[in-house]
mmCIF file of C-alpha atoms in Angstrom:
data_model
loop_
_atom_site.group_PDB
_atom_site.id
_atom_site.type_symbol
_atom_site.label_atom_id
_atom_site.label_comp_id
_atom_site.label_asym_id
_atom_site.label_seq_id
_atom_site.Cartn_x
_atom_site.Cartn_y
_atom_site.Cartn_z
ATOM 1 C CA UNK A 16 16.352 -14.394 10.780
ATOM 2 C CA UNK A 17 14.779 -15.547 7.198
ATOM 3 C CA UNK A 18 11.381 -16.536 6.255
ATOM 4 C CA UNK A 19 11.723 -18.768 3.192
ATOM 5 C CA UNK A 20 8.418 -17.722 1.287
ATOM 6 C CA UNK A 21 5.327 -17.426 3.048
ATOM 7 C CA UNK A 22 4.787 -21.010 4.916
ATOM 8 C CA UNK A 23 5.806 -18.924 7.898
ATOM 9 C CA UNK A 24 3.750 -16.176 8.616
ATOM 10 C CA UNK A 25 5.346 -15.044 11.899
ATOM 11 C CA UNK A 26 9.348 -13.579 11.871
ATOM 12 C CA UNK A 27 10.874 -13.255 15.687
ATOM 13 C CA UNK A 28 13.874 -11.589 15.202
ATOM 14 C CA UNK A 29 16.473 -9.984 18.000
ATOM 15 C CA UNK A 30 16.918 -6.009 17.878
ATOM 16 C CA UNK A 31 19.640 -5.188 15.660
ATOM 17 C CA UNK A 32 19.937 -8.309 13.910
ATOM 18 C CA UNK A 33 18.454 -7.868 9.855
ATOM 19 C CA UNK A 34 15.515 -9.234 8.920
ATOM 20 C CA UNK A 35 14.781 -10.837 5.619
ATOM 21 C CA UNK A 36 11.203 -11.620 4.802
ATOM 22 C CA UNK A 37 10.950 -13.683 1.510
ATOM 23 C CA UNK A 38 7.510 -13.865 -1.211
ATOM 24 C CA UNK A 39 6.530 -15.392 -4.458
ATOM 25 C CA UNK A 40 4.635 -13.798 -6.416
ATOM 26 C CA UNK A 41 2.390 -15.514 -9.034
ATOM 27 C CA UNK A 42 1.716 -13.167 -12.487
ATOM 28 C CA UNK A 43 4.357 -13.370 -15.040
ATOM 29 C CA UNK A 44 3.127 -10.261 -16.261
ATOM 30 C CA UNK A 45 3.831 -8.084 -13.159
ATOM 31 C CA UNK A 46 6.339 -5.693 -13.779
ATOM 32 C CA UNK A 47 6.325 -3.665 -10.729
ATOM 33 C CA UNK A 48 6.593 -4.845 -7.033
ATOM 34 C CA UNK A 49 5.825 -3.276 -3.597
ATOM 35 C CA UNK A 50 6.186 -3.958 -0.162
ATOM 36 C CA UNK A 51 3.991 -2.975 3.004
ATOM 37 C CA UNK A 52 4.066 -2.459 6.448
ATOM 38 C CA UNK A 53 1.239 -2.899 8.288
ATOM 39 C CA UNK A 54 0.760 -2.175 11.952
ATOM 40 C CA UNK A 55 -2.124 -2.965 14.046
ATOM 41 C CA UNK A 56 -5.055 -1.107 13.304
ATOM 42 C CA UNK A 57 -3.840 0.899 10.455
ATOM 43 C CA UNK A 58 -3.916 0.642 6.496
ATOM 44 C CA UNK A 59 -0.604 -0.541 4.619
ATOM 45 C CA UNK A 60 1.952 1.448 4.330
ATOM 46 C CA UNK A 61 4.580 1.847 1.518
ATOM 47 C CA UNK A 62 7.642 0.980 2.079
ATOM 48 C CA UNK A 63 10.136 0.168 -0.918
ATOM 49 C CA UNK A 64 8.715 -0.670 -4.920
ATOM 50 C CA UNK A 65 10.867 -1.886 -7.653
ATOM 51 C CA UNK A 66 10.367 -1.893 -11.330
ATOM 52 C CA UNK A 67 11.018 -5.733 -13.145
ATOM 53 C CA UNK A 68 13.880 -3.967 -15.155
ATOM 54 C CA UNK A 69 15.719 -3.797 -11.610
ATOM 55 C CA UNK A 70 16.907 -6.558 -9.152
ATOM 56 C CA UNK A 71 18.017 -4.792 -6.650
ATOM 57 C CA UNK A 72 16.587 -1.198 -4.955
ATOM 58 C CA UNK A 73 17.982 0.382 -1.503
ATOM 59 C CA UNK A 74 16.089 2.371 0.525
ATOM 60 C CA UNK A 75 16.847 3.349 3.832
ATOM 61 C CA UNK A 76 17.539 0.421 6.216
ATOM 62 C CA UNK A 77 15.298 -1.870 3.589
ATOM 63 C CA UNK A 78 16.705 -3.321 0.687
ATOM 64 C CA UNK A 79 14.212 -5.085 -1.712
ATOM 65 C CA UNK A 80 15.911 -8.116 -3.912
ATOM 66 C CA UNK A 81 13.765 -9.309 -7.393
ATOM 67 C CA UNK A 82 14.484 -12.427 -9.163
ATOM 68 C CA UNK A 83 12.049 -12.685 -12.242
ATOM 69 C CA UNK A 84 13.472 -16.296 -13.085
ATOM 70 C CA UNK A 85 11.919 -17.526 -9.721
ATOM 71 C CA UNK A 86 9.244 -14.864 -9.536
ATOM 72 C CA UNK A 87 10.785 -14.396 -5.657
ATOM 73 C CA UNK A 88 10.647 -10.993 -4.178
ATOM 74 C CA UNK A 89 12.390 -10.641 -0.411
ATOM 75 C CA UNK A 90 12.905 -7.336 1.737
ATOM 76 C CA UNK A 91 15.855 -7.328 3.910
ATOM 77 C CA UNK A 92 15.697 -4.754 7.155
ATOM 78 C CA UNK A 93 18.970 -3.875 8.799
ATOM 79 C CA UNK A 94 19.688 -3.456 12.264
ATOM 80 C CA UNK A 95 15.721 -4.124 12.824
ATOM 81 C CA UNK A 96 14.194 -1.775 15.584
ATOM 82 C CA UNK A 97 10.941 -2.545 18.163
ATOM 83 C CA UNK A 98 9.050 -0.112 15.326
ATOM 84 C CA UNK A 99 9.724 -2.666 12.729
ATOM 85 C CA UNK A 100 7.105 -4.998 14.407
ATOM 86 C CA UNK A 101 4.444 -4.706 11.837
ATOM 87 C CA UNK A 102 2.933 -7.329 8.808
ATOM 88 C CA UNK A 103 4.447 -6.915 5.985
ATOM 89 C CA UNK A 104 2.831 -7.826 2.306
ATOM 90 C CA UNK A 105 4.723 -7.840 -0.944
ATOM 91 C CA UNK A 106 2.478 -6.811 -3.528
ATOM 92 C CA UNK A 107 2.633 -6.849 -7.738
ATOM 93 C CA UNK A 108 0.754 -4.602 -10.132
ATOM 94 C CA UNK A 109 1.725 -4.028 -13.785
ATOM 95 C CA UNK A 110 2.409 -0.304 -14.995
ATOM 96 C CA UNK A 111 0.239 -0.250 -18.114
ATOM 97 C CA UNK A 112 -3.004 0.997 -17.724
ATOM 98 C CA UNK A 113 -4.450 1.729 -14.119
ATOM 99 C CA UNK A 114 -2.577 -0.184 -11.137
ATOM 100 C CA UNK A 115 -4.551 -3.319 -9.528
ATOM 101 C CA UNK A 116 -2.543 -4.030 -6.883
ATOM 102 C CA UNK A 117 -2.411 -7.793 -6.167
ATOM 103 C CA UNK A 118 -1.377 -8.156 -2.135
ATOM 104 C CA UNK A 119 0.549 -11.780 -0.842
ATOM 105 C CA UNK A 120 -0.332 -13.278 2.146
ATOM 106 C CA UNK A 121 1.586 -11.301 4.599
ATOM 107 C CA UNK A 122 4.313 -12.061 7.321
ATOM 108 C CA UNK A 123 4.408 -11.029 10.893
ATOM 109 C CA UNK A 124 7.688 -9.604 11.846
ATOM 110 C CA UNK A 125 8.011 -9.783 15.641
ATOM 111 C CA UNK A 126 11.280 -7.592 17.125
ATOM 112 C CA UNK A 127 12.200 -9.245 20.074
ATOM 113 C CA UNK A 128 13.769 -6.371 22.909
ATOM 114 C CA UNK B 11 -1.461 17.414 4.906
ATOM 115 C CA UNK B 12 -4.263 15.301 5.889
ATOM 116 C CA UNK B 13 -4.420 11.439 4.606
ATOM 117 C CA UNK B 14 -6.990 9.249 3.467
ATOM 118 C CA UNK B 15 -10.085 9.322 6.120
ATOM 119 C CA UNK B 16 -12.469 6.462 6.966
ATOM 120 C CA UNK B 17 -15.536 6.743 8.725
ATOM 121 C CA UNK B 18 -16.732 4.860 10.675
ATOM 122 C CA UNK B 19 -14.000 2.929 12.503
ATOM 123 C CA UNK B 20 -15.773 0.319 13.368
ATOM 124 C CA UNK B 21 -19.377 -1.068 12.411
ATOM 125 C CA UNK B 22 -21.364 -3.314 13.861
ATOM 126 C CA UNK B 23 -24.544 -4.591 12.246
ATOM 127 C CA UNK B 24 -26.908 -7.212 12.523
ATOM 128 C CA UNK B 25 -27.351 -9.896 9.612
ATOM 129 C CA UNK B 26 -29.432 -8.764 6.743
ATOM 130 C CA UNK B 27 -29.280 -4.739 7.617
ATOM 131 C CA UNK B 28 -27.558 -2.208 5.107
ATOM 132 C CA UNK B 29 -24.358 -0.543 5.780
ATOM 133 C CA UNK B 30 -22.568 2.542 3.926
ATOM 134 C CA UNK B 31 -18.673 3.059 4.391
ATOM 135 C CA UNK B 32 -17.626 6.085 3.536
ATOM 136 C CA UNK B 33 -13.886 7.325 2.671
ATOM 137 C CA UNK B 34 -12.410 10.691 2.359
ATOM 138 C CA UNK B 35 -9.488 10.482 -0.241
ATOM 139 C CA UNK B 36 -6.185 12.892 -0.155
ATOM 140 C CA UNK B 37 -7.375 16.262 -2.045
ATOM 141 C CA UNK B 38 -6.857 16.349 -5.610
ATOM 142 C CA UNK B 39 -6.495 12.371 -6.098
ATOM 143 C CA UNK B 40 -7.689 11.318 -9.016
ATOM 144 C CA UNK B 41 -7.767 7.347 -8.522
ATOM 145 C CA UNK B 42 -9.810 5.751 -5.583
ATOM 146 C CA UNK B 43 -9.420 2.014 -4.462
ATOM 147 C CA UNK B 44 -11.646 -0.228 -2.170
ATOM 148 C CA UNK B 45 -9.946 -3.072 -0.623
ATOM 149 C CA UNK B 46 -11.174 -5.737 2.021
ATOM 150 C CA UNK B 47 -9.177 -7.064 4.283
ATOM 151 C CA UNK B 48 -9.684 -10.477 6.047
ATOM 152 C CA UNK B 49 -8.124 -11.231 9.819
ATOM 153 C CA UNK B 50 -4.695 -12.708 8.965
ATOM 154 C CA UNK B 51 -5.233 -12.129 4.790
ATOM 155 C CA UNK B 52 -3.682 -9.302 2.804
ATOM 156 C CA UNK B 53 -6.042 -6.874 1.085
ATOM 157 C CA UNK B 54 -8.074 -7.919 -1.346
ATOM 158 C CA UNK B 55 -9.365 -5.484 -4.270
ATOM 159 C CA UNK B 56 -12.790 -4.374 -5.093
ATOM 160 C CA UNK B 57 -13.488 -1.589 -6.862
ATOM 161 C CA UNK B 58 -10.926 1.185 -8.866
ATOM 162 C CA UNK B 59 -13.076 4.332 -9.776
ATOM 163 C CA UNK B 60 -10.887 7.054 -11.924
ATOM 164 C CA UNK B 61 -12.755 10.607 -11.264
ATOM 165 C CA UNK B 62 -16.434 9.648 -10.728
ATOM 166 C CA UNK B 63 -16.358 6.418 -13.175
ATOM 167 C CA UNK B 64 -15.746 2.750 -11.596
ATOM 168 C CA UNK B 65 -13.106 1.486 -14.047
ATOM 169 C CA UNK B 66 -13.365 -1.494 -12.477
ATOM 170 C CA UNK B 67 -15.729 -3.233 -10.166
ATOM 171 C CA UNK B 68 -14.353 -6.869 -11.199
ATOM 172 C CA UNK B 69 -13.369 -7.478 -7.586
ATOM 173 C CA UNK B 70 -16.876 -6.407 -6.083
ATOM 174 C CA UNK B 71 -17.677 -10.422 -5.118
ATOM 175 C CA UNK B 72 -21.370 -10.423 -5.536
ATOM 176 C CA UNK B 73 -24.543 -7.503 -6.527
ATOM 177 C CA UNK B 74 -25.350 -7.103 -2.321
ATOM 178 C CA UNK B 75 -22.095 -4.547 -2.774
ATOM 179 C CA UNK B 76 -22.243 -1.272 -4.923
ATOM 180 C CA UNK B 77 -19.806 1.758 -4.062
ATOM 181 C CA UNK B 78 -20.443 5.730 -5.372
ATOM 182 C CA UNK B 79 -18.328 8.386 -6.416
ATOM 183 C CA UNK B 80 -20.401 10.975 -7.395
ATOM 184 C CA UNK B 81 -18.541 13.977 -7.460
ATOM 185 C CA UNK B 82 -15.374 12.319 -7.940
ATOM 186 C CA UNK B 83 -13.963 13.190 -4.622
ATOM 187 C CA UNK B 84 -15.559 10.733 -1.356
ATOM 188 C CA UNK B 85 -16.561 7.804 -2.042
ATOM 189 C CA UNK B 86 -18.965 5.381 -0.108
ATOM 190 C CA UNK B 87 -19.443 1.396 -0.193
ATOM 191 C CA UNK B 88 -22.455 0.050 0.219
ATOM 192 C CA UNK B 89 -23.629 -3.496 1.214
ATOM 193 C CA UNK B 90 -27.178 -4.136 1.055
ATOM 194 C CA UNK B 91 -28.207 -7.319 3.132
ATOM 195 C CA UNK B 92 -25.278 -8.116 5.029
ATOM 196 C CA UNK B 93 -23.846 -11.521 5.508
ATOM 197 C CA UNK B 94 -21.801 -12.748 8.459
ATOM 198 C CA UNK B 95 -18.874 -13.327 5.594
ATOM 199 C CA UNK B 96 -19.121 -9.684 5.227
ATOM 200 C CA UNK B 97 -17.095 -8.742 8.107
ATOM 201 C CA UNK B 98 -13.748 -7.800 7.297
ATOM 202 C CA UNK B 99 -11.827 -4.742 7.520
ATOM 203 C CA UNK B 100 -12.665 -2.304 4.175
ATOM 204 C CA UNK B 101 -9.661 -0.312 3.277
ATOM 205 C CA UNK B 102 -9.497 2.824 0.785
ATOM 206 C CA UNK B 103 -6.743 4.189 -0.594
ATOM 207 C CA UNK B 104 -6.134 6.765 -2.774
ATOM 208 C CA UNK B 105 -3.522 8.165 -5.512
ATOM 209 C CA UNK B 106 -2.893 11.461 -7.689
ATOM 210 C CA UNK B 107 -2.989 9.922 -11.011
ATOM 211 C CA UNK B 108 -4.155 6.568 -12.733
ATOM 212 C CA UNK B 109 -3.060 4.758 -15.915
ATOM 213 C CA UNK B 110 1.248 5.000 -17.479
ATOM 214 C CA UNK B 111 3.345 4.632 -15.011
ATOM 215 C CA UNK B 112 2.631 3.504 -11.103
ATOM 216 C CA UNK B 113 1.309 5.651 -9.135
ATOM 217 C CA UNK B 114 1.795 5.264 -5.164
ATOM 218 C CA UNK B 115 -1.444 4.471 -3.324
ATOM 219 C CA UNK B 116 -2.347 5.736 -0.157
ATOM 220 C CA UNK B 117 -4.360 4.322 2.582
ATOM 221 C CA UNK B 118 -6.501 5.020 5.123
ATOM 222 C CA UNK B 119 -7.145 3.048 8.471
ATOM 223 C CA UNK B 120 -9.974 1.261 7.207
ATOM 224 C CA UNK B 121 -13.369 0.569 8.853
ATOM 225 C CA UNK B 122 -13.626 -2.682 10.434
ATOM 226 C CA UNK B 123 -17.250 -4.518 9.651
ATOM 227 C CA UNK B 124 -18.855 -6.886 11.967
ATOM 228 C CA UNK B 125 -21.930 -8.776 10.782
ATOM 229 C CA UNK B 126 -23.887 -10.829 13.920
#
């Protein structure tokens, strides 16, 4: 399933399908992106980051896309598991000097069994 | 090793009283964050302290809040006179280093607030 930016704060998708959860972030100046998982009750959680001089970074399972032009950022799970079920909040900070973190809205992703 | 603590979990106070949050960063981080967190809003930032100096309290959102760092290790938030608008969940996080290049922060659980 795909959340085109962040009208939609709730993802349902079926186990095992991908997942792509979609932001826009607002500072022209941000050069360095991160995305969260949150889970109930707990503090975010890195998951994948990417630097502005990238647009594209794999990690394992997630794959976070850039595109500076739009200012979009999107996270794409594969094969998403029950665990996935979490919010998660792209975030932008800018490497030079000390890192204020500026968090989006936040989607729920909801793994359906 | 152990993560970023938060104590309490949860607080409940009564309009008007002072509270004190206290967080436990990993050992040997330099940089300390406060964040609040609104139901259904990502976190918002507060404070940044480097060692035992805020570096910057621009996100503090009025004089009722103050946070310490006094030995440059824990770190407490205080809110004099709270406010029903106070309750949110506060969130610290932590990371080795501050300034050049990003540095990943860590976070604890956070200590929910509820003002009545």
């Amino acid at each position: 399933g795909e959340n085109v930016g962040l009208h939609l704060p709730t993802l349902s998708v079926q186990e095992g399908d991908n997942s792509i959860i979609n932001c826009a972030y607002s500072n022209s100046a941000s050069d360095y992106f991160i995305w969260y998982k949150q889970e109930s009750g707990k503090g975010p959680q890195f998951i994948i980051d990417i630097r502005s001089n990238m647009d594209k970074r794999q990690g394992q399972r997630v794959t976070v896309l850039l595109n500076k032009t739009v200012k979009h950022l999107s996270l794409q799970i594969a094969a998403t598991q029950p665990g996935d079920s979490a919010v998660y909040f792209c975030a932008e900070t800018y490497s030079g000097g000390y890192q204020k973190v500026t968090f989006g809205i936040g989607t729920k992703l909801q793994v359906i069994p | 090793g152990a993560g970023v603590s938060q104590t309490p979990s949860n607080k409940v106070t009564e309009k008007g009283k002072y509270v004190e949050l206290r967080c436990d960063p990993i050992s040997g981080h330099t940089a300390l964050y406060w964040y609040r967190q609104s139901l259904g809003q990502g976190p918002e930032f507060l404070i940044y302290f480097q060692g035992t100096g805020a570096a910057d309290d621009s996100g503090l959102p009025n004089d009722r809040f103050f946070a310490v760092r006094p030995e440059g290790s824990v770190s407490t938030l205080k809110i004099q006179r709270t406010e029903r608008g106070d309750s949110a969940v506060y969130l610290c996080a932590s990371s080795p280093l501050a300034g050049g290049l990003y540095n990943e922060q860590f976070f604890g659980p956070g200590t929910r607030l509820t003002v009545l």
